[in-house]
Amino acid sequence: TLIGDSPLYVQSEVSRMISEALLQDDRISAVDDIDVTFTGDRLTIHFIVVTEYGSFEEEVSRDV
């Protein structure tokens, strides 16, 4: 839904969307250090998921 929007808008919206989606799970207590970068037509999002069992890093990349 964000394809074609300005990179600044995409950065803020994608951070909100990821946090909103993941925090629906009661086992997840936080989504930290969200880093959104653009390289050409590629969007990369890196973040840390904090759960009751520990933390892990996740990275998602998509062409936009």
XYZ file of N, CA and C in Angstrom:
192
model
N 0.808 -1.199 0.000
C 0.000 0.000 0.000
C 0.853 1.266 0.000
N 2.140 1.126 0.222
C 3.007 2.297 0.299
C 3.797 2.554 -0.977
N 3.629 1.687 -1.966
C 4.386 1.834 -3.207
C 4.023 3.158 -3.875
N 5.071 3.918 -4.231
C 4.872 5.189 -4.904
C 4.848 6.392 -3.976
N 4.779 6.148 -2.671
C 4.797 7.264 -1.723
C 6.227 7.735 -1.491
N 6.377 8.909 -0.886
C 7.706 9.461 -0.637
C 8.458 8.583 0.370
N 9.772 8.487 0.211
C 10.569 7.653 1.113
C 10.416 8.028 2.590
N 10.313 9.314 2.888
C 10.158 9.747 4.278
C 8.845 9.231 4.864
N 7.776 9.306 4.100
C 6.475 8.794 4.546
C 6.527 7.277 4.710
N 7.157 6.601 3.760
C 7.264 5.140 3.824
C 8.027 4.723 5.077
N 9.106 5.425 5.398
C 9.899 5.081 6.583
C 9.052 5.136 7.854
N 8.284 6.180 8.027
C 7.489 6.294 9.253
C 6.335 5.305 9.256
N 5.687 5.118 8.122
C 4.539 4.211 8.066
C 4.950 2.749 8.224
N 6.050 2.355 7.589
C 6.468 0.959 7.683
C 6.871 0.624 9.113
N 7.476 1.561 9.817
C 7.817 1.341 11.228
C 6.557 1.130 12.060
N 5.568 1.961 11.824
C 4.309 1.838 12.549
C 3.606 0.521 12.211
N 3.580 0.166 10.944
C 2.876 -1.034 10.508
C 3.507 -2.303 11.075
N 4.837 -2.350 11.091
C 5.528 -3.528 11.634
C 5.273 -3.646 13.129
N 5.409 -2.555 13.858
C 5.156 -2.589 15.303
C 3.720 -3.006 15.599
N 2.774 -2.402 14.897
C 1.361 -2.716 15.106
C 1.070 -4.188 14.844
N 1.623 -4.720 13.783
C 1.370 -6.119 13.429
C 1.971 -7.084 14.448
N 3.217 -6.842 14.829
C 3.889 -7.781 15.731
C 3.390 -7.695 17.167
N 3.026 -6.510 17.607
C 2.594 -6.347 19.001
C 1.203 -6.931 19.267
N 0.542 -7.437 18.239
C -0.724 -8.152 18.430
C -0.496 -9.472 19.160
N 0.725 -10.001 19.048
C 1.087 -11.252 19.708
C 1.474 -10.950 21.158
N 0.772 -11.545 22.109
C 1.027 -11.273 23.528
C 2.427 -11.660 23.983
N 3.086 -12.542 23.251
C 4.445 -12.954 23.625
C 5.485 -11.904 23.265
N 5.131 -10.967 22.394
C 6.059 -9.922 21.961
C 5.812 -8.674 22.800
N 6.869 -8.212 23.458
C 6.731 -7.043 24.336
C 7.205 -5.752 23.680
N 8.046 -5.855 22.645
C 8.544 -4.638 21.992
C 9.144 -4.957 20.630
N 9.179 -3.933 19.804
C 9.896 -3.974 18.529
C 10.837 -2.771 18.582
N 12.137 -3.043 18.642
C 13.129 -1.992 18.863
C 14.034 -1.790 17.654
N 14.695 -0.652 17.654
C 15.755 -0.327 16.688
C 15.335 -0.577 15.245
N 14.157 -0.084 14.870
C 13.692 -0.240 13.491
C 14.510 0.680 12.595
N 15.164 0.085 11.603
C 15.992 0.837 10.657
C 15.458 0.568 9.255
N 15.006 1.607 8.586
C 14.448 1.506 7.243
C 15.396 2.197 6.280
N 15.856 1.471 5.257
C 16.761 2.061 4.274
C 16.286 1.745 2.853
N 16.605 2.660 1.953
C 16.330 2.481 0.542
C 17.654 2.391 -0.192
N 17.779 1.412 -1.063
C 18.926 1.297 -1.951
C 18.364 1.105 -3.348
N 18.350 2.171 -4.110
C 17.705 2.115 -5.416
C 16.215 1.865 -5.242
N 15.739 0.782 -5.827
C 14.327 0.413 -5.720
C 14.082 -0.626 -4.631
N 15.075 -0.852 -3.783
C 14.968 -1.883 -2.750
C 14.798 -1.239 -1.378
N 13.771 -1.688 -0.657
C 13.487 -1.246 0.707
C 13.941 -2.346 1.661
N 14.763 -2.007 2.644
C 15.237 -2.968 3.633
C 14.867 -2.458 5.011
N 14.249 -3.335 5.801
C 13.845 -2.991 7.159
C 14.531 -3.962 8.105
N 15.253 -3.431 9.057
C 15.949 -4.248 10.058
C 15.419 -3.836 11.416
N 15.095 -4.820 12.275
C 14.555 -4.499 13.592
C 14.812 -5.641 14.567
N 14.642 -5.349 15.845
C 14.810 -6.335 16.913
C 13.447 -6.589 17.542
N 13.111 -7.867 17.662
C 11.853 -8.270 18.290
C 12.176 -8.762 19.696
N 11.528 -8.164 20.698
C 11.745 -8.545 22.092
C 10.536 -9.364 22.533
N 10.808 -10.606 22.958
C 9.735 -11.494 23.400
C 9.979 -11.929 24.837
N 9.019 -12.627 25.371
C 9.186 -13.147 26.735
C 10.233 -14.258 26.780
N 10.648 -14.752 25.623
C 11.646 -15.820 25.555
C 13.026 -15.318 25.167
N 13.151 -14.042 24.899
C 14.421 -13.459 24.472
C 14.207 -12.533 23.282
N 15.297 -12.082 22.700
C 15.230 -11.152 21.574
C 15.854 -11.780 20.332
N 15.398 -11.322 19.167
C 16.032 -11.753 17.928
C 15.934 -10.631 16.902
N 16.885 -10.644 15.969
C 16.913 -9.644 14.905
C 16.207 -10.196 13.683
N 15.570 -9.306 12.955
C 14.865 -9.675 11.734
C 15.180 -8.639 10.663
N 15.250 -9.091 9.418
C 15.458 -8.181 8.309
C 14.551 -8.608 7.162
N 13.897 -7.632 6.556
C 12.991 -7.861 5.445
C 13.375 -6.921 4.324
N 13.478 -7.441 3.102
C 13.805 -6.623 1.939
C 12.780 -6.874 0.852
N 12.386 -5.805 0.186
C 11.420 -5.884 -0.900
C 11.764 -4.830 -1.951
N 11.516 -5.175 -3.202
C 11.608 -4.180 -4.272
C 10.340 -3.345 -4.258
N 10.496 -2.036 -4.381
C 9.337 -1.145 -4.392
C 9.247 -0.366 -5.675
